[in-house]
Every structure is written in structure tokens, then in C-alpha cells.
Coordinates of C-alpha atoms in Angstrom, one line a residue:
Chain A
X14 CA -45.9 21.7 -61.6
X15 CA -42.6 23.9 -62.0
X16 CA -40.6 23.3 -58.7
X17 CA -41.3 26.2 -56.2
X18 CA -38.5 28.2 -55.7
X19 CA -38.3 31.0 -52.6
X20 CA -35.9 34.2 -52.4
X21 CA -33.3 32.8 -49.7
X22 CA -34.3 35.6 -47.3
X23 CA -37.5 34.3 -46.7
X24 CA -36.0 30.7 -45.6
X25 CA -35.1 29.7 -42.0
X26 CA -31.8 27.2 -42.4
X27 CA -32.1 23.7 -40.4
X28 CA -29.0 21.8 -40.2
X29 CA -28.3 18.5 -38.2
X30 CA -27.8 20.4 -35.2
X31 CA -28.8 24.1 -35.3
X32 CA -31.4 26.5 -36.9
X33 CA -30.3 29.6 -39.0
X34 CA -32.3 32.9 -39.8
X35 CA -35.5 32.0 -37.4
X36 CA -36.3 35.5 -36.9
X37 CA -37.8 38.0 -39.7
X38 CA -35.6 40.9 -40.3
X39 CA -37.7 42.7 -43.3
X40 CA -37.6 46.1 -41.0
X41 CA -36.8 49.6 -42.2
X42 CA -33.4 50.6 -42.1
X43 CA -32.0 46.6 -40.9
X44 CA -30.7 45.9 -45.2
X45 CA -29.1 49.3 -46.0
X46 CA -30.5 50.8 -49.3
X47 CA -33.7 48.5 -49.4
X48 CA -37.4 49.7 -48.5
X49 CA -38.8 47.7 -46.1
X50 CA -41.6 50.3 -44.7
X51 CA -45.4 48.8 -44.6
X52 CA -46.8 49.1 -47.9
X53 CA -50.8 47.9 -48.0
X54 CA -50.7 47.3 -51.9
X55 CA -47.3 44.9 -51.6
X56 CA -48.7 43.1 -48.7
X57 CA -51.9 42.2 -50.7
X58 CA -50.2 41.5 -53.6
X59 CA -47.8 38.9 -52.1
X60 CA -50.7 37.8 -49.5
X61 CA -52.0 34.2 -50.6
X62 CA -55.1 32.7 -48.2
X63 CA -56.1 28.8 -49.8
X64 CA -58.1 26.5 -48.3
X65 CA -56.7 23.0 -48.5
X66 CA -58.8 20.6 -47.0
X67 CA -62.1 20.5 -45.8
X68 CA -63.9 18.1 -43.8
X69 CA -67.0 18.0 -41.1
X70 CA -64.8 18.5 -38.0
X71 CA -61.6 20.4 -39.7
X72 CA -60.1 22.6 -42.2
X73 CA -56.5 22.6 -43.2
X74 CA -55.7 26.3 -45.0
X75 CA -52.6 28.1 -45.8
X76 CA -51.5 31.8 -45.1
X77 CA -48.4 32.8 -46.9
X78 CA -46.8 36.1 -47.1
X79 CA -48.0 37.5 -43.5
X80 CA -45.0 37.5 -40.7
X81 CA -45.2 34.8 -37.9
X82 CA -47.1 37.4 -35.1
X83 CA -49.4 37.8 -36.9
X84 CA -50.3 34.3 -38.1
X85 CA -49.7 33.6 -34.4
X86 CA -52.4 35.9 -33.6
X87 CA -55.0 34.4 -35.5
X88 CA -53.8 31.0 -33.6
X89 CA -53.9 32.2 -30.4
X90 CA -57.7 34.3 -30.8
X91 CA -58.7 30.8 -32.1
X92 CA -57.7 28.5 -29.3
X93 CA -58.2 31.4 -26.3
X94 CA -60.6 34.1 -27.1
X95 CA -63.3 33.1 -30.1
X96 CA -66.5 32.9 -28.0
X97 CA -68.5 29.5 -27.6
X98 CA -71.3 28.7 -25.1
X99 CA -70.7 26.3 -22.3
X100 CA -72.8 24.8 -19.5
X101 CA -71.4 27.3 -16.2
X102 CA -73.2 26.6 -13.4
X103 CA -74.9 23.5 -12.0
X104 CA -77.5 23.2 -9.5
X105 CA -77.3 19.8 -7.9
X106 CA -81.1 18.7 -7.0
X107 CA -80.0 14.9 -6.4
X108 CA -76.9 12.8 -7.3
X109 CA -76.9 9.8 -5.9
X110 CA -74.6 8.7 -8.3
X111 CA -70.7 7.5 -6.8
X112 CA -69.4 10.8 -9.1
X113 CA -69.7 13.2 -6.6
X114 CA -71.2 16.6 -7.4
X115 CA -68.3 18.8 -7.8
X116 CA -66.1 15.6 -10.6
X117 CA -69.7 15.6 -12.4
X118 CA -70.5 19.1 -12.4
X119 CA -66.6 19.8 -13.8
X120 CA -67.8 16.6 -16.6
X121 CA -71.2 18.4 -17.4
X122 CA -69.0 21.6 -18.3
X123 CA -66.8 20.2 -20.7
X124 CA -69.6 18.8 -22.7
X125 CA -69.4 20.7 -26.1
X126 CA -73.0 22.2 -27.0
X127 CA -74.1 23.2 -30.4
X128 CA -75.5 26.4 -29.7
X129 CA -74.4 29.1 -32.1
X130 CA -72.7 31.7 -29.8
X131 CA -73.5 34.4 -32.2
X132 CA -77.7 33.8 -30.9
X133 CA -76.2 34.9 -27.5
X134 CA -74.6 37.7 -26.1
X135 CA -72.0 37.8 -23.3
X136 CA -72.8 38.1 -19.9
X137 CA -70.9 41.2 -18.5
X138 CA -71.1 39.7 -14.6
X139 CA -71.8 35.9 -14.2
X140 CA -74.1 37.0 -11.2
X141 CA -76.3 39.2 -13.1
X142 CA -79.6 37.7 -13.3
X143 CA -80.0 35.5 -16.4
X144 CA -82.1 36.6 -19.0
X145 CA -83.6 34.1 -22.2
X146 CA -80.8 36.2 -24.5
X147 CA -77.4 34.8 -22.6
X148 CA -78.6 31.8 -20.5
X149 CA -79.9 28.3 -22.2
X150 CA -81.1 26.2 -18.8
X151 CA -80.8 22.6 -19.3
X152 CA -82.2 19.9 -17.1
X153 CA -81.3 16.1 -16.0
X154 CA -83.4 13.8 -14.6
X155 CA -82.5 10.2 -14.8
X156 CA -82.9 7.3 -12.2
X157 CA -81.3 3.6 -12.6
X158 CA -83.9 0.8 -12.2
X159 CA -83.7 -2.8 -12.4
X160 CA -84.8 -4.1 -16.2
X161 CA -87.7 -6.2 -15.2
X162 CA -87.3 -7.6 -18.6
X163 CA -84.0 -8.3 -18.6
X164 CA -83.0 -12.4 -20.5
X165 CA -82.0 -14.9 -17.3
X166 CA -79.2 -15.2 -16.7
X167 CA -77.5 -11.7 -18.1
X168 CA -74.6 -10.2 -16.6
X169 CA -74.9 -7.3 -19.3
X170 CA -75.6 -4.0 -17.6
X171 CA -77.0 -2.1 -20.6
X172 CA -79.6 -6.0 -20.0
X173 CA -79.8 -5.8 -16.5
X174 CA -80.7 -2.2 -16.5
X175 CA -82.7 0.5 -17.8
X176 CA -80.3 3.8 -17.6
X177 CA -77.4 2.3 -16.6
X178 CA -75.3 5.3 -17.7
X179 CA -75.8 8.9 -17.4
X180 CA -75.1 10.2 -21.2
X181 CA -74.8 13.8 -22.5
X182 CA -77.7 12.6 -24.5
X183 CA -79.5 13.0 -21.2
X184 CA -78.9 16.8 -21.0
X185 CA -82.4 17.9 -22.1
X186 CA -83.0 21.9 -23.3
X187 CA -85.8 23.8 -21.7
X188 CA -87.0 26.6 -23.5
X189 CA -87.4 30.1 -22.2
X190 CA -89.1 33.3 -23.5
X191 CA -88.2 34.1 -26.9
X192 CA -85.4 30.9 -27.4
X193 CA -88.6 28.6 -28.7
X194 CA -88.4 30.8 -32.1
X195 CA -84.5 31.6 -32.0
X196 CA -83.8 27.8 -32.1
X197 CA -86.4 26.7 -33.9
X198 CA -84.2 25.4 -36.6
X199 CA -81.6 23.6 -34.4
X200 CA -83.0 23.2 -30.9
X201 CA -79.8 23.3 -28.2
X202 CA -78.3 20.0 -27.0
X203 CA -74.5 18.9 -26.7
X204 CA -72.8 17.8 -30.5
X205 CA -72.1 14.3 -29.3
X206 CA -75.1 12.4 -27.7
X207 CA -72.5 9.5 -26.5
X208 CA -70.3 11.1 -23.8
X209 CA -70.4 9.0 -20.5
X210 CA -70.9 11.3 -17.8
X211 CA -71.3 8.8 -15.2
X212 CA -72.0 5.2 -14.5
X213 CA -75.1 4.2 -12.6
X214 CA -76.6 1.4 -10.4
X215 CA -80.0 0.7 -9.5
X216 CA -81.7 3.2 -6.9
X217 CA -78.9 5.8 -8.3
X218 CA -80.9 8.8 -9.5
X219 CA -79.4 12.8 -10.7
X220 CA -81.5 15.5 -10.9
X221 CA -79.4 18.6 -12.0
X222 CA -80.4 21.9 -13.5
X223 CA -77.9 23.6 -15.9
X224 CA -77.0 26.8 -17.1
X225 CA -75.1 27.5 -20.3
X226 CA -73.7 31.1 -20.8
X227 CA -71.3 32.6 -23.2
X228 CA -67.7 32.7 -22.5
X229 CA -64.1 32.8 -23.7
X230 CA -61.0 30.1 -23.5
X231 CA -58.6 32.3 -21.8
X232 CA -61.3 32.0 -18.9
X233 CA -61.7 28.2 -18.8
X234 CA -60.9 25.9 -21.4
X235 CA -64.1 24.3 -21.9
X236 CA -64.7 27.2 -24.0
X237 CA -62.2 27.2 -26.2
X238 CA -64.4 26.5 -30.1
X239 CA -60.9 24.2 -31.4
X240 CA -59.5 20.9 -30.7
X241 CA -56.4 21.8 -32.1
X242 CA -55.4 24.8 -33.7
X243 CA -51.8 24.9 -35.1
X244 CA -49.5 26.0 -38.0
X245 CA -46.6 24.4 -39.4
X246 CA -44.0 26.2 -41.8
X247 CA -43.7 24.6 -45.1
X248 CA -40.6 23.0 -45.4
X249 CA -38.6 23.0 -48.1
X250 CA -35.7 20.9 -49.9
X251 CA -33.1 21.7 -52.0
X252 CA -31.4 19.0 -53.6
X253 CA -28.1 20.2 -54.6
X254 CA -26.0 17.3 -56.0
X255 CA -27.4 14.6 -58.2
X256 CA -27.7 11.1 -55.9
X257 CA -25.6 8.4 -56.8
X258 CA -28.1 5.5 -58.0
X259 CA -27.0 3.3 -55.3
X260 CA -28.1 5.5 -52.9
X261 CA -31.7 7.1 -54.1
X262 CA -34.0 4.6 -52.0
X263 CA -32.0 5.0 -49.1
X264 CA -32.4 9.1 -49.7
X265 CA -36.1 8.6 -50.3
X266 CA -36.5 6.5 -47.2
X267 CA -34.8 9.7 -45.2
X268 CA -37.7 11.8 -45.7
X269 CA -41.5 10.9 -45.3
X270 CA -43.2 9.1 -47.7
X271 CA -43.9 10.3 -51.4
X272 CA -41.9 13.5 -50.9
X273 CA -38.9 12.1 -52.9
X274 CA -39.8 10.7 -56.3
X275 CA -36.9 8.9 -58.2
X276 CA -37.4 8.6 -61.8
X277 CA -38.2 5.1 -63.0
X278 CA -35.5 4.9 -65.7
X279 CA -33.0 7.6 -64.8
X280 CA -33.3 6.8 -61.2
X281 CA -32.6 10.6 -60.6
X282 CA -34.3 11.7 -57.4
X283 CA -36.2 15.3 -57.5
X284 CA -38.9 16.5 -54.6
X285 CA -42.7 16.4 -55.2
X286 CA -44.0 19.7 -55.1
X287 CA -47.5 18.7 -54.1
X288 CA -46.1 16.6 -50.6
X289 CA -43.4 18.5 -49.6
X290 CA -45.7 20.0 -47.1
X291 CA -46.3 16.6 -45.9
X292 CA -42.7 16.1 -44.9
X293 CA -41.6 15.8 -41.0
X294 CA -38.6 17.5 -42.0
X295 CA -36.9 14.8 -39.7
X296 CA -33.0 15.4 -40.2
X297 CA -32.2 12.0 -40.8
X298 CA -30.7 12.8 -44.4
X299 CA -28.0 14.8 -42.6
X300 CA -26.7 11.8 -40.5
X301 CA -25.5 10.3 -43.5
X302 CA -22.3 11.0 -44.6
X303 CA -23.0 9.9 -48.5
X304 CA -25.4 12.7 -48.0
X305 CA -23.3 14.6 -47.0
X306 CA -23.5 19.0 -49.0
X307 CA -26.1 17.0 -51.1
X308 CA -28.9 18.7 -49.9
X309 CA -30.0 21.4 -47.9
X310 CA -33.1 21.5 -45.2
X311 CA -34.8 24.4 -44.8
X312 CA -38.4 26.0 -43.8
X313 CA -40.1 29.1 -45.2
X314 CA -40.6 31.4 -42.5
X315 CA -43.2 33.3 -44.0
X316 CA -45.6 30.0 -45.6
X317 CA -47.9 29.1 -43.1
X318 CA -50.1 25.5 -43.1
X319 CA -52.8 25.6 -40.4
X320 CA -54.7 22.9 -39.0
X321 CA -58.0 23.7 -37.4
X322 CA -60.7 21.2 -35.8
X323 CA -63.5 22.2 -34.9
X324 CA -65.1 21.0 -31.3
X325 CA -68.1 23.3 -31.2
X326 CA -71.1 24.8 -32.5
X327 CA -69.3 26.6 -35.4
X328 CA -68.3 24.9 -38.7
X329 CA -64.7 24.5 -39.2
X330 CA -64.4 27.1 -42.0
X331 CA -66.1 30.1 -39.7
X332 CA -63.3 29.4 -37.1
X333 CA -60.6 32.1 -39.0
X334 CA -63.4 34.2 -39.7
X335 CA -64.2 34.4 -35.9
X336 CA -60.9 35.1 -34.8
X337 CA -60.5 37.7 -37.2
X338 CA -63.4 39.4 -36.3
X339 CA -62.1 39.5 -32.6
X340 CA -58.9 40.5 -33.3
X341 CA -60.3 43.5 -35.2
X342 CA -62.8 44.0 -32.5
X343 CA -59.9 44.3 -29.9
X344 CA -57.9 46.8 -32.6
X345 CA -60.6 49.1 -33.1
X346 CA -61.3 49.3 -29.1
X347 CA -57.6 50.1 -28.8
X348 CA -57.8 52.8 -31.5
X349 CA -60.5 54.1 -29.7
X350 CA -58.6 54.4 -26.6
X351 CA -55.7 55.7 -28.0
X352 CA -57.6 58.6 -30.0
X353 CA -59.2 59.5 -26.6
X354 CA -55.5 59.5 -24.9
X355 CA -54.7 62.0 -28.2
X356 CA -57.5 64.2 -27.7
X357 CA -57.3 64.4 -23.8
X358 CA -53.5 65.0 -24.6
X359 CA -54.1 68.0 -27.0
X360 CA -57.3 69.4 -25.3
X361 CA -55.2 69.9 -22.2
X362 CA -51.7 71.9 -21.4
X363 CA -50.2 69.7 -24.5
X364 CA -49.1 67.4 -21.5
X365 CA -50.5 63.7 -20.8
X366 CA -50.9 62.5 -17.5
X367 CA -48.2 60.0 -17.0
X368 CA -48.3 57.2 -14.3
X369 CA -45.3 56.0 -12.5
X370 CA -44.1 52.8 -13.8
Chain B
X2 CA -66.1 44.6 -11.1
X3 CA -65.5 47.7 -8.7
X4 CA -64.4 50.3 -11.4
X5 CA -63.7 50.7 -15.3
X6 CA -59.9 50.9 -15.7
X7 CA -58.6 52.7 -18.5
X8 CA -57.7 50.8 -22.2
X9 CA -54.3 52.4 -22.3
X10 CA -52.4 54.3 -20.0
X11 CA -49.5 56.6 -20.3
X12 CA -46.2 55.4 -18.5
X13 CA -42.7 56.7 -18.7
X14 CA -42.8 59.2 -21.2
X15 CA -40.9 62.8 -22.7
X16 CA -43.6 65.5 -22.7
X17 CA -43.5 65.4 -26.7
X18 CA -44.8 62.2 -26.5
X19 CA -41.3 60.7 -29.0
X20 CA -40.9 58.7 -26.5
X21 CA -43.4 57.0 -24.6
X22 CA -44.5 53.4 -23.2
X23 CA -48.0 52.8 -23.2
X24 CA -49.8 50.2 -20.8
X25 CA -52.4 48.1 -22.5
X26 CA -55.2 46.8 -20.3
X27 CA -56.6 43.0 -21.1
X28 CA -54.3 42.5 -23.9
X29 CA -51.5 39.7 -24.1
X30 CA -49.2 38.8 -27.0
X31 CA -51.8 38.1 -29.4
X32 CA -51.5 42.3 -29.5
X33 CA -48.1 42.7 -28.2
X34 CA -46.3 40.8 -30.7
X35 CA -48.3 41.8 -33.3
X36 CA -48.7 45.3 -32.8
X37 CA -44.8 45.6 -32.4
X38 CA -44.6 44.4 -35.9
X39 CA -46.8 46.7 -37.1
X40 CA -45.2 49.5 -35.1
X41 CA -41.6 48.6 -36.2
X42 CA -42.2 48.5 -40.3
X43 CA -42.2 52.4 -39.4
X44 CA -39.6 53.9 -40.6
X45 CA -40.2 56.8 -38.5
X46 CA -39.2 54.4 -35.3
X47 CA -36.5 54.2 -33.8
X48 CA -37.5 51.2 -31.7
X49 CA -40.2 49.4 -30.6
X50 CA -40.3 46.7 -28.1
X51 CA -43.5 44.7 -26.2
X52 CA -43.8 43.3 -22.7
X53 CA -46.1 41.3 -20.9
X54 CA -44.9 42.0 -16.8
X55 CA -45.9 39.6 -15.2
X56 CA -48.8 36.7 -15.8
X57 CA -50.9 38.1 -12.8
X58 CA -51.5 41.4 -14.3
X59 CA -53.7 41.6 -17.2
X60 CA -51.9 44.6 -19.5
X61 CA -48.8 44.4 -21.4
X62 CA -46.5 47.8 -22.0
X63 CA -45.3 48.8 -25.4
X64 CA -42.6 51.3 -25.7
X65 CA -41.9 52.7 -28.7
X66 CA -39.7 55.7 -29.4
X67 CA -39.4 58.3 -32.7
X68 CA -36.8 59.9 -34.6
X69 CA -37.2 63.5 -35.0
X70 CA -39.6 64.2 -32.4
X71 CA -42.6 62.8 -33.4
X72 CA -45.0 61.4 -31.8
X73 CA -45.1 57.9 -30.8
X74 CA -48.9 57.9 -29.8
X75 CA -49.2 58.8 -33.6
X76 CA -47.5 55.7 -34.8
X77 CA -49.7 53.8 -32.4
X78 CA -52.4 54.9 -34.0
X79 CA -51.5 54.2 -37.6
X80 CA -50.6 51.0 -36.6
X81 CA -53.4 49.8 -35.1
X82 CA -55.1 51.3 -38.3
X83 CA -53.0 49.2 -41.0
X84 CA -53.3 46.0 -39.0
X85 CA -56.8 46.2 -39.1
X86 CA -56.3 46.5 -42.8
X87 CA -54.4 43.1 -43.1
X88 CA -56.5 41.4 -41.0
X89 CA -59.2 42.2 -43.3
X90 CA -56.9 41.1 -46.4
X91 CA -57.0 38.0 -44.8
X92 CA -60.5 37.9 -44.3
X93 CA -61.2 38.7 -47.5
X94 CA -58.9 36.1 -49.6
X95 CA -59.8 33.4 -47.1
X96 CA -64.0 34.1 -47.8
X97 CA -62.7 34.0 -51.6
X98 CA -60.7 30.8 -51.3
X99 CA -63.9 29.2 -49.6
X100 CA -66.1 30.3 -52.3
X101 CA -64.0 29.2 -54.9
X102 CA -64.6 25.9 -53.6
X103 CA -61.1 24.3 -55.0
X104 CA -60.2 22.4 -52.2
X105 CA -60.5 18.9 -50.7
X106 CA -63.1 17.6 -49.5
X107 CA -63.0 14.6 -47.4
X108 CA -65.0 12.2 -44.7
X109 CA -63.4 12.4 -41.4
X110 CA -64.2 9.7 -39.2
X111 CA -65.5 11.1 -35.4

């Protein structure tokens, strides 16, 4: 693999004790005698999307050539506004259980289900009344007893007792109206059967009816689809003096492992392209003074690496796809609004209502 | 919910509209900062610049202001146009990366 090289403009500076060029300034009219207006054609040309990694619970992808809001966009819809479906409200039969109802009803919430919110649709007003195309009801029933054939002498409470724990696994779908055929092929229940919700004695019994709806992250957490989603800038090296052979192990132990390869025979150091991206781009090279205008830290501002796991229905791969359909969801409903704003503007005496600010 | 409130509403502005700030309602930086991109790749704009007031009201105000007279609402509106076009770049090179299948796939422990 040639080594990567990046037009200086596009590379934010990090020295031992500042940052240099962190903001974009590709704007018309900022470098005199340069075009810099938005240009569709240029942008996909220089656009690269690659998916990296790919596992069950996470995908690692790049985006390079977009600027930093916008690749902060994507973050942000991910964590805060793609939709999932969560269990909202709890209707507390019994609990006799030492959790009391409000601790287990805030547990019961956070339990991840693996509904596909796509299936549903949103409620507009939590109070409406629930209907079999925005409401899954679940139910709990479960009472500790005394394992009557429990080995002498046990002090083991999953021995001594029959439902000794009250498990997500214990969060049991009921069916309504049309939802028998919707989730025919993967009937609701939460992802992970093992989540302790609470621990139970004998005589301790909950009876609980649940209702999962449709929501967002920005409106509680529990909704959010990711367990993480974050980007990194790839970080680049430069080395610009050869390193004395004396000194190449002690070079390659400054940055993290396998991103400085030293020759075998000439002992001359060079970067490996492939886990560059890999480096914590720590400093630590320039506290050296042998070091010392040998190399030069930088980022590329424009080169981003996401991370994105997955803690819901959706598979890890659908979670970009999501957000960008809701962040062209919200564009088009402001496009909308702003047409009507031109319309009303032109249909009337040429003059738009203002409000005072 | 009592009433509908309007998307966008007009704040200070000059009657020609060249100058104007617009109040988006249930938006946040997710739009602000991107939409000021957008808006400032113009050449046509003399400046451009987001706000979120204050984190108990819902909106954030963009104020953007022409040269020659033009109209800012215009530039809004091209704006929100071509950023719909990127994010459907996106889209569509991420959906062909995933087809092409050449990526890593590994067994992550849960």
C-alpha cells in the first residue's frame, strides 16, 4: 500500500501542547481566488463511505470527504432521535418484591426489546388510547416458592428455590388484534433473556402488566437504538527525519502497537498504513527531545472512523441508514415549511409577518 | 398538546427578506450546525450564523444575511435542498459498501 498522503489543508496540527487548524475553512470567499461554493458532482466525487468491520452487535464504517456537522449529525440522530420501541408504562398488579414499584418499573423500561420499530408507528399523545398498531402489552407473573426438591443441606438459592430471580426472560408478550400475524416471524420479547430485574424470596410474588410504545432518545434514554455511537478522526504521522537506530524501538514504543514498523535489516522506521487508524495519537513522541522536529502529529479533519453498537431491535448496519432517513425526514418537513413561509410571503403585500425577537 | 406551532417563524428581518433570522421549531444542532454549513458554502451569503437560545425552549434561530439583496429565505431553501442531496450520497455509497461485502467480519463476544 503507497503511503496515504493528504493536501495540508485538510489536516488539523497536534503538537505537545496545542491544536492548530481545528476548524474547516473551505468557505466562499475565506482563500482569495479559489472556489469553494457547493458543488454536488465534487462532493460525490471526493465522498468515500466503507464499511470496516462488521460484527452481530457493531459496525465500524468510515465517512471521508463530508465536513465535521455533518458527520456529527448522523451521530447525534443515531444516539438521540432514531426510533426504537420501549416498555412506557407499567401497571403494578402485585410486587411484593423488596424493589419497590417505581426502582422496578424504571428497570423494566430499560430492558432493550426486539421489536422492529418500523412494525409500529409513533404515538402522537402517550394518553391516546392504545391501539394493536403502536402498543405491544407484555405481562409478568412470577411467585418465589420454596423448592420442595431442593438436595439437604443447600445453601444455593437458584437449589433452594424455584424463581428465585425475576429475569427479563420473565417478560412474556400477549398478542393483540392483528400483531399474531405481524410478528409471526419473530414474536416480541426483550434481546437478552438474562437481565436480573429483581431478586426474590419465598412468598415474593410480581404481577405487572406492560406497555411498550414507540419513542425517541432525546425523550428518555431507554430509547436510544446505540450503545455507543462515536467518530474518531484518522490520525496521521509524518515522519520527517530518518531515526537514529538507537532510537527506533524506543520511537515505536511511543505510539500504539503495530503502527510503527522498523525494517528488519535497515532498521529504518516508516508508519503502517493499514493501523494508523488504530493509533491513540498519545503525544508521548513529542516529550522526547531525540524526537525532537522528527515527526509531526496530525489528524485529518475531514476522515471520519465511526463506531456504532447496536443495543436494539435493528442490526448494526441499518443504524446509518435510520438516521439518514430521519435526518431527511426533518429536511424535507423544513423545506416544506419554509416554501409555505415563501408562498404566504409572496401571496400577501410582499411583506412577511415578523415576530419580535 | 394545546395548539400546532409553526415549523419556522420569521424574526428580525428587512422587508426584502436579505436579511432575516428564522426560528426553527423542534430542531437542535443536529440542523443548526449543519444547515449553517450548508447555508455558508453560498457564495451569495454574506454570513450565516446558528443559535440554540436556551435549552428550555425547543427552536434554534438561524440568521443568515445576502449580498445584493437577495433573498435569504431563498438560500434557505436551496440549502435544505442540497443537504438532502448529500445525505442521500451518503446513503447510497454506504448501501454499496454493504453490498460489496469487503469488510471484516468478526465474532463479538456479548
Amino acid at each position: 500500500m503507497p503511503a496515504q498522503t493528504f493536501d495540508p489543508r485538510r489536516l488539523v496540527g497536534i503538537h505537545a501542547e496545542r491544536v492548530t487548524d481545528v476548524s474547516s475553512r473551505d468557505f466562499p470567499g475565506h482563500h482569495p481566488g479559489e472556489d469553494h461554493s457547493w458543488n454536488l458532482a465534487k462532493f460525490k466525487k471526493n465522498l468515500i463511505v466503507k464499511v470496516q468491520r462488521l460484527s452481530r452487535t457493531s459496525v465500524d464504517f468510515d465517512i471521508v470527504g463530508v465536513d465535521a456537522s455533518i458527520a456529527n449529525a448522523f451521530r447525534r440522530i443515531m444516539i438521540a432521535e432514531v426510533p426504537t420501541v420501549c416498555i412506557e408504562q407499567v401497571y403494578v398488579w402485585d410486587n411484593t418484591s423488596v424493589i419497590v414499584d417505581e426502582i422496578l418499573a424504571h428497570r423494566i423500561g430499560l430492558v432493550p426489546l426486539n421489536i422492529d420499530p418500523s412494525l409500529f408507528t409513533m404515538k402522537s399523545d402517550i394518553n391516546d388510547t392504545a391501539t394493536d398498531r403502536d402498543t405491544a402489552v407484555f405481562k409478568i407473573d412470577v411467585t418465589c416458592e420454596r423448592n420442595p426438591k431442593a438436595p439437604k443441606g443447600s445453601i444455593k438459592p437458584e437449589e433452594l428455590y424455584i424463581n428465585h430471580e425475576l429475569l427479563s426472560s420473565h417478560i412474556i408478550w400477549e398478542p393483540v388484534g392483528e400483531q399474531v400475524d405481524i410478528f409471526a416471524a419473530r414474536p416480541p420479547a426483550p434481546t437478552n433473556p438474562n437481565i436480573v430485574l429483581a431478586k426474590l424470596r419465598p412468598g415474593q410474588s410480581v404481577n405487572m402488566e406492560l406497555h411498550a410504545v414507540k419513542g425517541v432518545g432525546k425523550d428518555h434514554a431507554k430509547f436510544s437504538p446505540v450503545a455507543t455511537a462515536s467518530y474518531r478522526l484518522l490520525p496521521y504521522i509524518k515522519i520527517t527525519k530518518p531515526i537514529p537506530p538507537q532510537h527506533t524501538e524506543k520511537f515505536q514504543r511511543c505510539f500504539s502497537p503495530g503502527v510503527i514498523k522498523i525494517d528488519p535489516r535497515t532498521k529504518e522506521v516508516s508508519v503502517d498504513e493499514e493501523k494508523v487508524r488504530n493509533d491513540s495519537v498519545s503525544r508521548e513522541v513529542l516529550r522526547h527531545p531525540e524526537f525532537a522536529g522528527s515527526v509531526e502529529l496530525s489528524r485529518v479533519r475531514d476522515y471520519f472512523l465511526f463506531n456504532v453498537e447496536s443495543e436494539s431491535a435493528y442490526a448494526p448496519e441499518r443504524i446509518l441508514i435510520e438516521s439518514v432517513k430521519v435526518m431527511r425526514e426533518k429536511l424535507n418537513n423544513i423545506k416544506a415549511a419554509a416554501l409555505a413561509l415563501r408562498e404566504k410571503s409572496i401571496a400577501g403585500d410582499g411583506d412577511v409577518m415578523m415576530e419580535e425577537a | 398538546m394545546a395548539e400546532t406551532v409553526e415549523k419556522i417563524k420569521l424574526l428580525k428581518s428587512s422587508p426584502d427578506l436579505s436579511t432575516a433570522t428564522f426560528q426553527i421549531h423542534d430542531e437542535s444542532h443536529t440542523i443548526g450546525n449543519s444547515l449553517r454549513w450548508m447555508i455558508m458554502k453560498n457564495p451569495e451569503v454574506e454570513f450565516c450564523g446558528y443559535s440554540a437560545p436556551h435549552p428550555s425552549e425547543n427552536v434554534i434561530n438561524i440568521r443568515i444575511q445576502m449580498y445584493d439583496g437577495k433573498s435569504s429565505l431563498d438560500a434557505l431553501i436551496v440549502a435544505l435542498g442540497e443537504l438532502d442531496k448529500v445525505c442521500e450520497a451518503v446513503e447510497d455509497k454506504y448501501i454499496a459498501s454493504l453490498q460489496e461485502g469487503k469488510f471484516e467480519q468478526w465474532e463479538e463476544r456479548t
